PDB file of C-alpha atoms in Angstrom:
ATOM      1  CA  MET T   1       5.070 -38.653  -4.075  1.00 46.00           C
ATOM      2  CA  ALA T   2       3.655 -34.881  -3.582  1.00 51.00           C
ATOM      3  CA  ARG T   3       5.468 -32.020  -4.741  1.00 50.00           C
ATOM      4  CA  LYS T   4       6.549 -29.697  -2.107  1.00 63.00           C
ATOM      5  CA  TYR T   5       5.923 -26.193  -3.703  1.00 62.00           C
ATOM      6  CA  THR T   6       7.675 -23.080  -1.979  1.00 65.00           C
ATOM      7  CA  LYS T   7       7.738 -19.974  -2.589  1.00 78.00           C
ATOM      8  CA  VAL T   8      11.680 -18.886  -2.882  1.00 77.00           C
ATOM      9  CA  GLU T   9      11.337 -15.351  -4.904  1.00 80.00           C
ATOM     10  CA  SER T  10       9.901 -14.795  -1.791  1.00 85.00           C
ATOM     11  CA  LEU T  11      13.607 -15.920  -0.091  1.00 88.00           C
ATOM     12  CA  ILE T  12      15.599 -13.506  -2.849  1.00 91.00           C
ATOM     13  CA  ALA T  13      17.479 -11.344   0.655  1.00 91.00           C
ATOM     14  CA  ILE T  14      18.018 -14.045   2.516  1.00 92.00           C
ATOM     15  CA  VAL T  15      20.238 -16.168  -0.085  1.00 93.00           C
ATOM     16  CA  ARG T  16      21.705 -12.745  -1.417  1.00 93.00           C
ATOM     17  CA  GLU T  17      23.177 -12.157   2.071  1.00 94.00           C
ATOM     18  CA  ARG T  18      24.256 -14.626   2.542  1.00 94.00           C
ATOM     19  CA  LYS T  19      25.984 -14.810  -1.257  1.00 93.00           C
ATOM     20  CA  ALA T  20      27.102 -12.193  -0.288  1.00 94.00           C
ATOM     21  CA  ARG T  21      29.075 -14.092   2.855  1.00 95.00           C
ATOM     22  CA  GLY T  22      30.577 -16.111   0.538  1.00 95.00           C
ATOM     23  CA  GLU T  23      28.306 -19.331   1.111  1.00 94.00           C
ATOM     24  CA  THR T  24      27.384 -22.112  -1.606  1.00 94.00           C
ATOM     25  CA  ASN T  25      24.879 -22.873  -3.380  1.00 93.00           C
ATOM     26  CA  LYS T  26      24.615 -26.587  -2.152  1.00 94.00           C
ATOM     27  CA  GLU T  27      24.949 -24.459   1.889  1.00 94.00           C
ATOM     28  CA  ILE T  28      22.612 -22.468   1.181  1.00 93.00           C
ATOM     29  CA  GLY T  29      20.583 -24.737  -0.320  1.00 91.00           C
ATOM     30  CA  GLU T  30      20.511 -27.003   2.867  1.00 91.00           C
ATOM     31  CA  SER T  31      19.474 -25.044   5.715  1.00 90.00           C
ATOM     32  CA  LEU T  32      17.095 -23.759   3.535  1.00 89.00           C
ATOM     33  CA  GLY T  33      15.275 -27.184   2.535  1.00 88.00           C
ATOM     34  CA  LEU T  34      15.844 -26.547  -1.526  1.00 89.00           C
ATOM     35  CA  SER T  35      18.143 -27.867  -3.844  1.00 90.00           C
ATOM     36  CA  LYS T  36      21.099 -26.280  -5.600  1.00 93.00           C
ATOM     37  CA  LYS T  37      19.391 -26.367  -8.388  1.00 93.00           C
ATOM     38  CA  GLN T  38      16.913 -23.873  -7.261  1.00 91.00           C
ATOM     39  CA  ILE T  39      19.112 -21.877  -6.024  1.00 92.00           C
ATOM     40  CA  LYS T  40      21.402 -20.980  -8.874  1.00 94.00           C
ATOM     41  CA  GLU T  41      18.510 -20.921 -10.702  1.00 93.00           C
ATOM     42  CA  LEU T  42      16.269 -18.618  -8.465  1.00 92.00           C
ATOM     43  CA  VAL T  43      19.514 -16.266  -8.716  1.00 94.00           C
ATOM     44  CA  ARG T  44      20.026 -15.981 -11.987  1.00 95.00           C
ATOM     45  CA  ARG T  45      16.278 -15.517 -12.493  1.00 91.00           C
ATOM     46  CA  GLN T  46      16.764 -12.495 -10.011  1.00 92.00           C
ATOM     47  CA  ASN T  47      20.563 -11.383 -12.029  1.00 94.00           C
ATOM     48  CA  ARG T  48      18.243 -11.744 -15.545  1.00 92.00           C
ATOM     49  CA  LYS T  49      15.135  -9.641 -14.143  1.00 90.00           C
ATOM     50  CA  GLU T  50      18.136  -6.227 -12.618  1.00 92.00           C
ATOM     51  CA  ARG T  51      19.741  -7.010 -16.166  1.00 92.00           C
ATOM     52  CA  MET T  52      16.120  -5.838 -18.234  1.00 90.00           C
ATOM     53  CA  ILE T  53      15.254  -3.065 -15.240  1.00 90.00           C
ATOM     54  CA  ALA T  54      18.585  -1.992 -15.696  1.00 91.00           C
ATOM     55  CA  ALA T  55      18.158  -1.854 -19.645  1.00 89.00           C
ATOM     56  CA  GLY T  56      14.446   0.332 -19.123  1.00 88.00           C
ATOM     57  CA  TYR T  57      12.469  -2.504 -19.158  1.00 87.00           C
ATOM     58  CA  ILE T  58       8.935  -1.863 -16.729  1.00 82.00           C
ATOM     59  CA  PRO T  59       8.048  -5.411 -15.736  1.00 79.00           C
ATOM     60  CA  ARG T  60       4.494  -6.142 -14.961  1.00 79.00           C
ATOM     61  CA  PRO T  61       2.807  -9.008 -13.501  1.00 77.00           C
ATOM     62  CA  LYS T  62       2.169 -11.325 -15.036  1.00 78.00           C
ATOM     63  CA  GLY T  63      -1.452 -12.997 -16.161  1.00 84.00           C
ATOM     64  CA  ARG T  64      -5.177 -11.484 -16.123  1.00 84.00           C
ATOM     65  CA  PRO T  65      -5.283  -7.417 -15.059  1.00 77.00           C
ATOM     66  CA  ARG T  66      -6.871  -6.843 -12.276  1.00 74.00           C
ATOM     67  CA  LYS T  67     -10.176  -5.090 -13.059  1.00 78.00           C
ATOM     68  CA  ARG T  68     -10.450  -1.621 -11.929  1.00 78.00           C
ATOM     69  CA  ALA T  69     -11.003  -1.088  -9.052  1.00 73.00           C
ATOM     70  CA  GLU T  70     -13.775   0.837  -8.411  1.00 73.00           C
ATOM     71  CA  SER T  71     -14.340   4.350  -7.364  1.00 82.00           C
ATOM     72  CA  GLU T  72     -16.200   5.769  -3.820  1.00 85.00           C
ATOM     73  CA  GLU T  73     -18.329   7.672  -5.972  1.00 87.00           C
ATOM     74  CA  ALA T  74     -18.785   4.775  -8.756  1.00 83.00           C
ATOM     75  CA  LYS T  75     -19.945   2.326  -5.553  1.00 85.00           C
ATOM     76  CA  ARG T  76     -22.180   5.461  -4.325  1.00 90.00           C
ATOM     77  CA  ASN T  77     -24.490   5.607  -7.557  1.00 88.00           C
ATOM     78  CA  ASN T  78     -24.213   2.138  -8.654  1.00 88.00           C
ATOM     79  CA  GLU T  79     -26.315   1.251  -5.042  1.00 91.00           C
ATOM     80  CA  ILE T  80     -28.506   4.429  -6.034  1.00 93.00           C
ATOM     81  CA  ALA T  81     -29.159   3.274  -9.497  1.00 92.00           C
ATOM     82  CA  GLN T  82     -29.757  -0.508  -8.165  1.00 93.00           C
ATOM     83  CA  LEU T  83     -32.013   0.380  -6.048  1.00 94.00           C
ATOM     84  CA  ARG T  84     -34.055   2.830  -7.875  1.00 94.00           C
ATOM     85  CA  MET T  85     -34.203  -0.896 -10.410  1.00 94.00           C
ATOM     86  CA  THR T  86     -36.191  -2.156  -6.805  1.00 94.00           C
ATOM     87  CA  VAL T  87     -38.225   0.366  -6.949  1.00 95.00           C
ATOM     88  CA  GLU T  88     -39.318   0.221  -9.617  1.00 94.00           C
ATOM     89  CA  LEU T  89     -39.023  -2.700 -10.326  1.00 93.00           C
ATOM     90  CA  LEU T  90     -41.662  -2.852  -6.898  1.00 93.00           C
ATOM     91  CA  ARG T  91     -44.116  -1.065  -8.010  1.00 92.00           C
ATOM     92  CA  ASN T  92     -44.663  -2.507 -11.079  1.00 92.00           C
ATOM     93  CA  PHE T  93     -45.984  -5.705  -9.673  1.00 92.00           C
ATOM     94  CA  LEU T  94     -47.769  -3.550  -6.664  1.00 91.00           C
ATOM     95  CA  SER T  95     -49.704  -2.216  -9.953  1.00 90.00           C
ATOM     96  CA  GLU T  96     -50.117  -4.979 -11.873  1.00 90.00           C
ATOM     97  CA  VAL T  97     -51.923  -6.864  -8.343  1.00 88.00           C
ATOM     98  CA  GLY T  98     -54.171  -4.180  -8.355  1.00 84.00           C
ATOM     99  CA  ARG T  99     -52.966  -2.455  -4.020  1.00 72.00           C
ATOM    100  CA  ARG T 100     -51.943   0.751  -5.471  1.00 57.00           C
TER     101      ARG T 100
END
């Protein structure tokens, strides 16, 4: 049986709003197509994150850090260096075959 994956983190605003209105986890879950346990765990995780942030923890994204984005100047310098190497290779090739 195929598993149904849902990004429940994107539903936290809806869940919080409906919890404030007094709806139960079961009612919220049924309307969103999730189980009561999924809603309960989502709320628990979000409450834990808020407590940690209030205590001074700075959340960081999980996984391997992204490569630092290059500035426009660095990109241009890299392109110039690559073009110079290409020109040098072509000159060496032409000198080897005796055309220059």
